XYZ file of C-alpha atoms in Angstrom:
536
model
C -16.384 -14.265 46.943
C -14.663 -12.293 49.297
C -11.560 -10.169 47.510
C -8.261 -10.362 50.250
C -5.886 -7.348 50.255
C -3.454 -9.357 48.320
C -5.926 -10.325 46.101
C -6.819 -6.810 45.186
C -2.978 -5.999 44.857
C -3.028 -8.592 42.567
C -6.074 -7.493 40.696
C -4.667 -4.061 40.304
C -0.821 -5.606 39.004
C -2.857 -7.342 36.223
C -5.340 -4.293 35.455
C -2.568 -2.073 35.328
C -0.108 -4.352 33.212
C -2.919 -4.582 30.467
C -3.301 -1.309 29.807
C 0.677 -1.076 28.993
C 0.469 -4.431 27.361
C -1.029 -3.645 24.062
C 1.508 -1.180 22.396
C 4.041 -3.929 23.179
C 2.184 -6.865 21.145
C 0.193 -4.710 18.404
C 3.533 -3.368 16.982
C 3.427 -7.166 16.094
C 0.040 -7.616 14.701
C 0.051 -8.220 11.043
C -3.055 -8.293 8.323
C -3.600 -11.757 9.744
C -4.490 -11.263 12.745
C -7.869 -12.519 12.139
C -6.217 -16.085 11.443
C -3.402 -15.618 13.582
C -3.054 -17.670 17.180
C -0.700 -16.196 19.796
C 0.554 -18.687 22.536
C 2.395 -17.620 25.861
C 4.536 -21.116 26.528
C 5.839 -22.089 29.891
C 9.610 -21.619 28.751
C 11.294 -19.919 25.921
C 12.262 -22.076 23.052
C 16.055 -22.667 23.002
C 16.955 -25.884 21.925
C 15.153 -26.810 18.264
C 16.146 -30.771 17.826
C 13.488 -32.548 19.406
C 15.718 -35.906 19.366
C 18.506 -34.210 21.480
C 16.844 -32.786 24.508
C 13.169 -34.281 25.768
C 12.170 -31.143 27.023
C 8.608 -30.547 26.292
C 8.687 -26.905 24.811
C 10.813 -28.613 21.919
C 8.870 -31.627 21.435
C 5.618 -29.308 20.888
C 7.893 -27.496 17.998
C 8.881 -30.952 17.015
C 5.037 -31.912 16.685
C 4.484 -28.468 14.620
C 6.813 -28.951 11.913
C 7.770 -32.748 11.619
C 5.393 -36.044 11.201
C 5.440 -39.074 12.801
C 5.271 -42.555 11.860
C 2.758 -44.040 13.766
C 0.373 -41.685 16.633
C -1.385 -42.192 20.080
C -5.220 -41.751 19.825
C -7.063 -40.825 22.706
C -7.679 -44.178 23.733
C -3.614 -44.121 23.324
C -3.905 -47.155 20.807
C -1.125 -46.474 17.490
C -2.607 -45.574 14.700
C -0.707 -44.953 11.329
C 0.117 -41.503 10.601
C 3.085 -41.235 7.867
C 2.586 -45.047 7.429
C 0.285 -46.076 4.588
C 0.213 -49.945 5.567
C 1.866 -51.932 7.275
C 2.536 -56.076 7.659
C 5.165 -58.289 10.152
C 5.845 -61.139 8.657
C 4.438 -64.931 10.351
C 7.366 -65.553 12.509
C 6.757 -61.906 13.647
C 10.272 -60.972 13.431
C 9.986 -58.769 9.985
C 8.220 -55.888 9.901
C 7.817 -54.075 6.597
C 6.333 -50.160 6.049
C 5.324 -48.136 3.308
C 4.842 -44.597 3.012
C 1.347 -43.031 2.556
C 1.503 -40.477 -0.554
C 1.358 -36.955 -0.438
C 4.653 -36.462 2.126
C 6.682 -33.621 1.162
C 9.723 -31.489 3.038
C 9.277 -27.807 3.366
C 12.050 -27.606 1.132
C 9.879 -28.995 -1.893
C 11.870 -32.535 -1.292
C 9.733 -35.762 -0.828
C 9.923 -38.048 2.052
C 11.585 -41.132 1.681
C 12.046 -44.416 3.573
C 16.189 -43.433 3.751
C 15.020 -40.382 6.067
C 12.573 -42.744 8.216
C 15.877 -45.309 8.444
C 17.979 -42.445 9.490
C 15.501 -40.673 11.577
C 14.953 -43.983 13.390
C 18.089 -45.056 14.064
C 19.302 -41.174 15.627
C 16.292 -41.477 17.692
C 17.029 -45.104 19.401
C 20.232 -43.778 20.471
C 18.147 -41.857 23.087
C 14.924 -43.257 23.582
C 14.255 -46.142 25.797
C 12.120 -48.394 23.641
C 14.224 -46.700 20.553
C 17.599 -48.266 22.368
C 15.360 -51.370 22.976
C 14.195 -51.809 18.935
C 17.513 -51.144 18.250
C 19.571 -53.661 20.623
C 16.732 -56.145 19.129
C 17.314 -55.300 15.046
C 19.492 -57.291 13.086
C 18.425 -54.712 10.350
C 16.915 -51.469 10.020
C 16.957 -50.956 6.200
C 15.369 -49.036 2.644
C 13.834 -51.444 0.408
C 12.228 -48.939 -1.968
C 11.547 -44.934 -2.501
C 8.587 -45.746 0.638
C 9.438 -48.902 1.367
C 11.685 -49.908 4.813
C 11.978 -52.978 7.008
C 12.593 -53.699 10.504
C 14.217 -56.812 10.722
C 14.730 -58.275 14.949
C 16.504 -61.083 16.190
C 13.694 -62.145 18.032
C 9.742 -61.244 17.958
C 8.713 -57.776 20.100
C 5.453 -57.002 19.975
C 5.124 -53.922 21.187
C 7.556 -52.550 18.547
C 4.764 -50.391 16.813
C 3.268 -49.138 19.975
C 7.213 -48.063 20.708
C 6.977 -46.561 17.363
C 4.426 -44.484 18.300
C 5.107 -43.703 21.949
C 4.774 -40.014 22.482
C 7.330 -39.356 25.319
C 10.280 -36.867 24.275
C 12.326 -37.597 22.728
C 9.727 -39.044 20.048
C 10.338 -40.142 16.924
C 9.631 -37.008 14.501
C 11.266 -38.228 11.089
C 13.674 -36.043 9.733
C 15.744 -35.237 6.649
C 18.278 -37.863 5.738
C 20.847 -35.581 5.521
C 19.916 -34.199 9.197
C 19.368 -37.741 10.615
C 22.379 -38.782 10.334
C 23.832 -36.672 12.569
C 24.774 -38.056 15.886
C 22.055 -37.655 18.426
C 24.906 -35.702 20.771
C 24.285 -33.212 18.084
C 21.951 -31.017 17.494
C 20.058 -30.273 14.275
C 19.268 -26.604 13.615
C 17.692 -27.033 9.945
C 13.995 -26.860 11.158
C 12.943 -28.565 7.877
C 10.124 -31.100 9.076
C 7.116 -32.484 6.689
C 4.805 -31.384 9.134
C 1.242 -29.635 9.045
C 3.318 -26.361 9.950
C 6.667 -24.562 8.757
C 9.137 -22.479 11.012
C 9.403 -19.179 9.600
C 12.959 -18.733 9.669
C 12.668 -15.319 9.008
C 10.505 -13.856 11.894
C 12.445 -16.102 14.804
C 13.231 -14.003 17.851
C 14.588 -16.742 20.101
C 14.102 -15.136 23.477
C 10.990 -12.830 22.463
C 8.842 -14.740 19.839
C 8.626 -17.901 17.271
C 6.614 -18.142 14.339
C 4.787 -20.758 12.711
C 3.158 -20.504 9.801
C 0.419 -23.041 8.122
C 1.957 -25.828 6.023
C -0.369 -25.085 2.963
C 1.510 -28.190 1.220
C 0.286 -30.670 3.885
C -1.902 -33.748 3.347
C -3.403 -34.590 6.324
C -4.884 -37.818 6.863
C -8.400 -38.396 5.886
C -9.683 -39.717 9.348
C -10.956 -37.464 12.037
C -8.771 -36.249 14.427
C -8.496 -38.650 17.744
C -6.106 -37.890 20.388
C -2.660 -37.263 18.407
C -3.627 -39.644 15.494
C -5.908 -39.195 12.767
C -5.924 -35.899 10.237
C -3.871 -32.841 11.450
C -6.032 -30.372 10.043
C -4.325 -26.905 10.246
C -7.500 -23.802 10.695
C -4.996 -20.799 10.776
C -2.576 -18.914 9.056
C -0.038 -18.192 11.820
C 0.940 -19.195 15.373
C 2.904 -17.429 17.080
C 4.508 -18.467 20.602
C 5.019 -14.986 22.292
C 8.045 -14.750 25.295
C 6.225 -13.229 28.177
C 8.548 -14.246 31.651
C 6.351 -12.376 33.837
C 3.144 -14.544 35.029
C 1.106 -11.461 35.912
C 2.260 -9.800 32.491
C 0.729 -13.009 30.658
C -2.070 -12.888 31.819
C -2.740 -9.252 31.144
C -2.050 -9.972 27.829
C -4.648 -12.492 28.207
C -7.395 -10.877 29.292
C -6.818 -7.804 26.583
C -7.127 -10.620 24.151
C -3.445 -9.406 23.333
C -2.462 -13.678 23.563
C -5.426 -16.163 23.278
C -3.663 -18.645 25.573
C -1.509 -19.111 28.228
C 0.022 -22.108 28.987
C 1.631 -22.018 33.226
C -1.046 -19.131 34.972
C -0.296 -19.212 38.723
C -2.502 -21.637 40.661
C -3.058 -18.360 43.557
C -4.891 -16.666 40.156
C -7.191 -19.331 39.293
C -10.034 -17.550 40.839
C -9.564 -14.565 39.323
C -9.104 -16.198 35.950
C -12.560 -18.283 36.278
C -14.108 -14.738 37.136
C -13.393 -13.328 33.401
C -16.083 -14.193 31.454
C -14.033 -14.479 28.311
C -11.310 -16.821 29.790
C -11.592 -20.419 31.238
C -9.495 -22.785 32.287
C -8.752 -25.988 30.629
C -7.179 -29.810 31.970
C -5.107 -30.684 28.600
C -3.094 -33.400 30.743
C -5.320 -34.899 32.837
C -3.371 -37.578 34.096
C -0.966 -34.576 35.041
C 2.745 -34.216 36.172
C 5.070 -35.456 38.280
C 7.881 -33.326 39.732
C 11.453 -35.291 39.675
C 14.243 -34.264 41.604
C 17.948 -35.720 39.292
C 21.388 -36.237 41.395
C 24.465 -36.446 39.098
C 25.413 -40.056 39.955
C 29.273 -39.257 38.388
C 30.079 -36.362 41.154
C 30.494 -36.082 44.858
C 28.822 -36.564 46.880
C 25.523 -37.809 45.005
C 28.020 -40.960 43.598
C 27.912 -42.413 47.155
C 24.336 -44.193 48.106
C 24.289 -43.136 51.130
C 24.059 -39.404 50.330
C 21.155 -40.148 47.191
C 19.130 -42.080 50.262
C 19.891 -38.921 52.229
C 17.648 -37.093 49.673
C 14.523 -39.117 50.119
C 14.470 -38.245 54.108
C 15.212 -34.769 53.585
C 12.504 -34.124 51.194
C 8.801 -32.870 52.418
C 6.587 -33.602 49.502
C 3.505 -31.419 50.831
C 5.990 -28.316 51.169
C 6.937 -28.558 47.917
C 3.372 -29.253 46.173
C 2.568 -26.141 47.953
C 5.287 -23.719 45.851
C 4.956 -26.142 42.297
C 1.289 -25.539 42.962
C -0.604 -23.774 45.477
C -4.010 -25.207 45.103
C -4.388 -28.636 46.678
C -7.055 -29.728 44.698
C -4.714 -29.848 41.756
C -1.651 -32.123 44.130
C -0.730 -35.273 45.702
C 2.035 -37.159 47.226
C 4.260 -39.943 45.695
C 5.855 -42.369 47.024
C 6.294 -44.767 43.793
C 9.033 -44.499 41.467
C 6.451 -44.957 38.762
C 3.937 -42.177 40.061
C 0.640 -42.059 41.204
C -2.670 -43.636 39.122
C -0.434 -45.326 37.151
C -0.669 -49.726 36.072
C 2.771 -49.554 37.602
C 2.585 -47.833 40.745
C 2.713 -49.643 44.166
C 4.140 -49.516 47.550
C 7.166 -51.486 47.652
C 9.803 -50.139 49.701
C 8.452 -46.977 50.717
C 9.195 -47.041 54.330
C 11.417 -43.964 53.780
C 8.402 -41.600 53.833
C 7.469 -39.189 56.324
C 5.128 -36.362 56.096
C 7.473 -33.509 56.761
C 10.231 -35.333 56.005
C 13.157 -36.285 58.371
C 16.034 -33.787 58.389
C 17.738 -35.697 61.088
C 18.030 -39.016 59.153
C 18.917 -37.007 55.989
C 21.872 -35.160 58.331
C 23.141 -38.745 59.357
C 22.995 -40.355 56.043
C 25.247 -37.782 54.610
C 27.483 -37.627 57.503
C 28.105 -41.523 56.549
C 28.578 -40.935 52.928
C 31.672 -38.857 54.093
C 30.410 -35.477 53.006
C 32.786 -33.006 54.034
C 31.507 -29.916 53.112
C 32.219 -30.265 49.126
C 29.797 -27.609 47.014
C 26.310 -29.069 45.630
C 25.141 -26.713 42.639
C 21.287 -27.089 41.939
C 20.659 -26.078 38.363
C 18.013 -23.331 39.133
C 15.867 -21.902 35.874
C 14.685 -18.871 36.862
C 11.616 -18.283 33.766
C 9.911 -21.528 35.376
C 8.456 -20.070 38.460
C 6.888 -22.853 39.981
C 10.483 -25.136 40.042
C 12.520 -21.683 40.695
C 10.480 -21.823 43.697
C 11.049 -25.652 44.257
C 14.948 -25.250 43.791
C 15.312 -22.436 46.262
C 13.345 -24.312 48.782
C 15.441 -27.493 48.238
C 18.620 -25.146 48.677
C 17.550 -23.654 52.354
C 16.102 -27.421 53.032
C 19.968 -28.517 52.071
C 21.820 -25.657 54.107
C 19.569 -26.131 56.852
C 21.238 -29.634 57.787
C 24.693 -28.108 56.954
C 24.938 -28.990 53.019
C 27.161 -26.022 51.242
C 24.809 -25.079 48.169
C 25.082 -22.982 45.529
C 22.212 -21.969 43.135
C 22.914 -21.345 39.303
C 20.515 -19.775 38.044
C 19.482 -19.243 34.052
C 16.627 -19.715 32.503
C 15.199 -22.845 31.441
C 16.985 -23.218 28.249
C 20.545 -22.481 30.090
C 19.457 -25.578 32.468
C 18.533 -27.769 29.524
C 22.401 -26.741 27.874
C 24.282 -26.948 31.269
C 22.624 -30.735 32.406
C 24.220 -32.073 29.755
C 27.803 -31.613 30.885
C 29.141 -34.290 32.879
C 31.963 -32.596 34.309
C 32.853 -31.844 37.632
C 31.122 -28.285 39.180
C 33.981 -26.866 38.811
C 34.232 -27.139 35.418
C 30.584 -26.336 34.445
C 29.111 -29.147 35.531
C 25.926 -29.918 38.390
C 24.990 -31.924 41.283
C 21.315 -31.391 40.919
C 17.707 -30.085 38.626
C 14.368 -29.810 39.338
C 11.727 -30.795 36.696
C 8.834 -32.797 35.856
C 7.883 -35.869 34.054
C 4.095 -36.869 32.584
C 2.339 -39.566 34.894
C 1.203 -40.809 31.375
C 4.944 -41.541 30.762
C 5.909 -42.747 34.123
C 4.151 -45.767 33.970
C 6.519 -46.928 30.890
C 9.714 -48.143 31.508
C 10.147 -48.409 27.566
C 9.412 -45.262 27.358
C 10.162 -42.240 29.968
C 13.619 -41.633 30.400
C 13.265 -40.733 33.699
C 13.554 -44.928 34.184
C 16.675 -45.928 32.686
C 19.551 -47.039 34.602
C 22.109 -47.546 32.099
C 24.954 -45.508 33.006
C 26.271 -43.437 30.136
C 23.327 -43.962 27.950
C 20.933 -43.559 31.027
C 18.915 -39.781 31.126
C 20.871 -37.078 32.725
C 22.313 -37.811 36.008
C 23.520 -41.324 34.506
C 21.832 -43.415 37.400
C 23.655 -46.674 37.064
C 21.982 -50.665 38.527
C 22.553 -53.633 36.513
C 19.666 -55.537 38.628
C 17.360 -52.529 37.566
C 17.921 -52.625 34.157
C 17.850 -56.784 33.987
C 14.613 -56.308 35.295
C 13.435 -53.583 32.845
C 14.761 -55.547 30.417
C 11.931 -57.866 30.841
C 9.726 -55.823 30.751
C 8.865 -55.876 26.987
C 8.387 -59.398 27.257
C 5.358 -59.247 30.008
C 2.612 -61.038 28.545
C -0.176 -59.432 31.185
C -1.209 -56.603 33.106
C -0.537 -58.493 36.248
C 3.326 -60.043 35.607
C 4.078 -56.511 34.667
C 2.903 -55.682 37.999
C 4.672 -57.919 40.182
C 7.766 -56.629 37.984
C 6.855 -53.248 39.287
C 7.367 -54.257 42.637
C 10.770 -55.907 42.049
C 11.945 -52.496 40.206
C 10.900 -50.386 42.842
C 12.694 -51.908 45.514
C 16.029 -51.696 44.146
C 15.001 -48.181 42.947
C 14.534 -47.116 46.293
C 17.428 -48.595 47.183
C 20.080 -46.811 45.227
C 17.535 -44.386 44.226
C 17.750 -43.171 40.754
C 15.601 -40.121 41.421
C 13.179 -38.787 43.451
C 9.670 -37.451 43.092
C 8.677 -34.553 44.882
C 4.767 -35.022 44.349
C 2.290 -35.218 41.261
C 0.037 -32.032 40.321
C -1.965 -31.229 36.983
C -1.354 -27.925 35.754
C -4.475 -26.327 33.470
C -3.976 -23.896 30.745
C -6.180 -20.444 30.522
C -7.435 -19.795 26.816
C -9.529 -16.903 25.304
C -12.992 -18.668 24.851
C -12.794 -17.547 21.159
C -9.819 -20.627 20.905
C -11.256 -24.004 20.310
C -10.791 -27.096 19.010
C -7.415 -28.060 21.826
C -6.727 -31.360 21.912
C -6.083 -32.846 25.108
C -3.214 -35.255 25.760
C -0.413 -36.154 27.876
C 3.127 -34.691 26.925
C 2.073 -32.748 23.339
C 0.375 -30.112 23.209
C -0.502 -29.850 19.246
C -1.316 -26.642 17.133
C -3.775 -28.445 14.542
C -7.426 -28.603 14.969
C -7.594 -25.495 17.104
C -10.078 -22.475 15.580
C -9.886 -19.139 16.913
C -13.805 -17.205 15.860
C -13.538 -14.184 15.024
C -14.068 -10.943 17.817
């Protein structure tokens, strides 16, 4: 292969930042070490409730130290997981669980069906299929100690597979007493019954997190299949290690300082399949889409015309080029439902160009009466790859005469500030970059990303009553092929008032230490049981 001057620059940034590396990361190394896992994540982790945000770093640490009731298996059928058995009664409208034995808080508490009634009704506040369950339940209710019902108005059979959809927010069962807080507020006890405990006492939000093995867990006997089956814990300690600088990471990486590395640059993969102890690895392989959200309550993205401005403005190959630089890993989509997916078509996707149109996307906002009001793109500055993609939609913006301001923080910041609904000038946003799982995309009961409710809509409250009568069918779709021709009908109002936009779909692999095994590959999660690290 020939080695570029950059490439060499490159080499040498990564040579040299091992060699300072290890003095920063063995002051950390404990007796463990043997049986201890250190993980460089793509973000820090700053919010810990994995029902109030749906960002992916928390839903991992929701996966860590909670359970689930049901779980995807890699054919992504449910299977039970905190369920012991399960019946629905014959006019399919009751449907009655019972705890398997052995389920235990970290506090020494045991798990009741009170905390799976709490835990499911926080979670269908936020959760498409959860506000879905709960819009069809005449009663959600304890009958025993492990006992609860699910009582509808009418039959829905794909309650269990809702159950056990694995989109964020999913439904990790909590605490009772931490259930019942409102889903608009976050829980901070990081008591789960999961296969692994937060150590409270070695969290370093900003520089490290600890997990430690739940030694009290009972997994499941059955082998473990996608996310289902038994979560079989074969180390002491993980540790998810803050490292913001990409070329840092993956020094630590190759001095076997971290043993993986979730985000490496797509410009390094060569260099990373050259190491003979490192290799890359396709957890997600139906991959990621990235989503561009417009506040739909402030100017100028409340007024069509300036949303529909968006979708000629935007040049999808420009961006896959920054979000990630090797094309073999990219495509461009034009379906509100991504690409690959049983969902995705072509209806009403005259819009796109290749290049885009900045002259269309001038004229369109000219007609929405945009008079030179300030559009603040939420910019998180420890994800590289959309860092990159927001400062390239900001000079895209400017260039056809748009006043933009970037706020940057890191990703945690963007996850706090996207929340507010209040004008810019009072902390609030116009538009963030980030990405949803094609996996999830194709379920309008289950990704966020395609709800049009208004107020109880994801953030940027996108807001069509003809959308969401249509989604609203979608539950009852008996086949493959009425769901669709439902597509189709979505899609075309979509694109019409357009919700949000996708800005192309690219899989993003993760670089391990060859010594890690055992990672189990699905959409969304990425879970800490069932990995080995052999000993060096």
């Amino acid at each position: 292969m020939a080695i570029s001057r950059r490439s060499v620059i490159k080499i040498g940034m990564a040579a040299g930042t091992a060699l300072s590396i290890p003095s920063v990361l063995r002051a950390k190394t404990t007796a463990t070490a043997a049986r201890t896992v250190r993980m460089v994540k793509s973000t820090d982790l700053r919010v810990f409730d994995p029902i109030w945000t749906s960002t992916n770093i928390t839903a991992d640490h929701g996966a860590a130290i909670y359970d689930t009731l049901f779980a995807l298996d890699s054919k992504f059928m449910p299977q039970p997981q905190m369920v012991g058995k399960w019946s629905v009664s014959d006019d399919k409208k009751t449907y009655t669980f019972e705890l398997r034995d052995g389920l235990g808080w970290h506090d020494g508490t045991p798990v009741t069906a009170a905390d799976c009634v709490a835990s499911i009704r926080r979670w269908g506040q936020v959760h498409p299929g959860g506000q879905l369950i709960m819009a069809s339940a005449s009663d959600i209710t304890k009958r025993d100690d492990k006992t609860f019902t699910i009582s509808l108005k009418e039959p829905l059979g794909v309650l269990v597979d809702i159950l056990a959809d694995l989109t964020p927010p999913c439904l990790f069962i909590m605490r009772e007493k931490d259930a019942n807080r409102p889903a608009t507020e976050q829980v901070a006890a990081n008591i789960g019954s999961g296969p692994f405990r937060f150590n409270h006492a070695l969290a370093k939000p900003g520089a490290s997190i600890t997990y430690d093995r739940n030694e009290l867990y009972v997994p499941r006997s059955e082998a473990p299949d996608g996310l289902a089956g038994g979560k079989i814990v074969n180390v002491d300690r993980v540790i998810w290690d803050s490292i913001a600088d990409q070329q840092t990471a993956l020094a630590a990486l190759q001095a076997a300082e971290v043993e993986y590395f979730e985000k490496p640059p797509g410009d390094l993969f060569s260099l990373i399949d050259s190491d003979p102890n490192i290799q890359l690895q396709i957890l997600d392989r139906p991959g990621w889409n990235a989503v561009m959200r417009m506040n739909f309550l402030q100017p100028p993205f409340n007024n069509v015309k300036a949303r529909q401005a968006m979708l000629h403005l935007i040049d999808q190959e420009a961006f896959l080029r920054v979000l990630s630089p090797n094309p073999k890993y990219t495509q461009t989509v034009t379906s509100m439902f991504g690409g690959d997916t049983i969902a995705s078509n072509d209806e009403n996707t005259g819009w796109y160009k290749r290049g885009g149109d900045p002259e269309r996307a001038a004229q369109l906002f000219k007609e929405a009466g945009y008079a030179g009001e300030k559009v603040v793109i939420l910019e998180p500055t420890d994800w590289h790859e959309v860092d990159n993609a927001s400062q390239l939609l900001a000079a895209a913006l400017r260039s056809i005469g748009v006043n933009v301001e970037l706020a940057p923080s890191d990703w945690g910041g963007v996850t706090t500030r996207r929340a507010k609904k209040d004008p810019v000038e009072n902390g609030g946003w116009n538009i963030f970059i980030t990405s949803e799982s094609a996996y999830s995309l194709g379920n309008p009961l289950g990704s966020p990303f395609l709800l049009a409710n208004g107020d109880n809509a994801w953030y940027g409250w996108p807001k069509n009553d003809d959308y969401e009568a249509l989604r609203a069918i979608w539950a009852s779709a008996a086949t493959h092929e009425e769901r669709k021709a439902l597509a189709r009908k979505m899609q075309r109002i979509w694109w019409d008032f357009v919700g949000d936009l996708r800005l192309g779909k690219y899989i993003s692999p993760i670089a391990h230490r060859k010594t890690l095994t055992g990672l189990i590959g699905m959409p969304q999660i990425v879970p800490m049981w069932n990995m080995r690290k052999a000993a060096t």
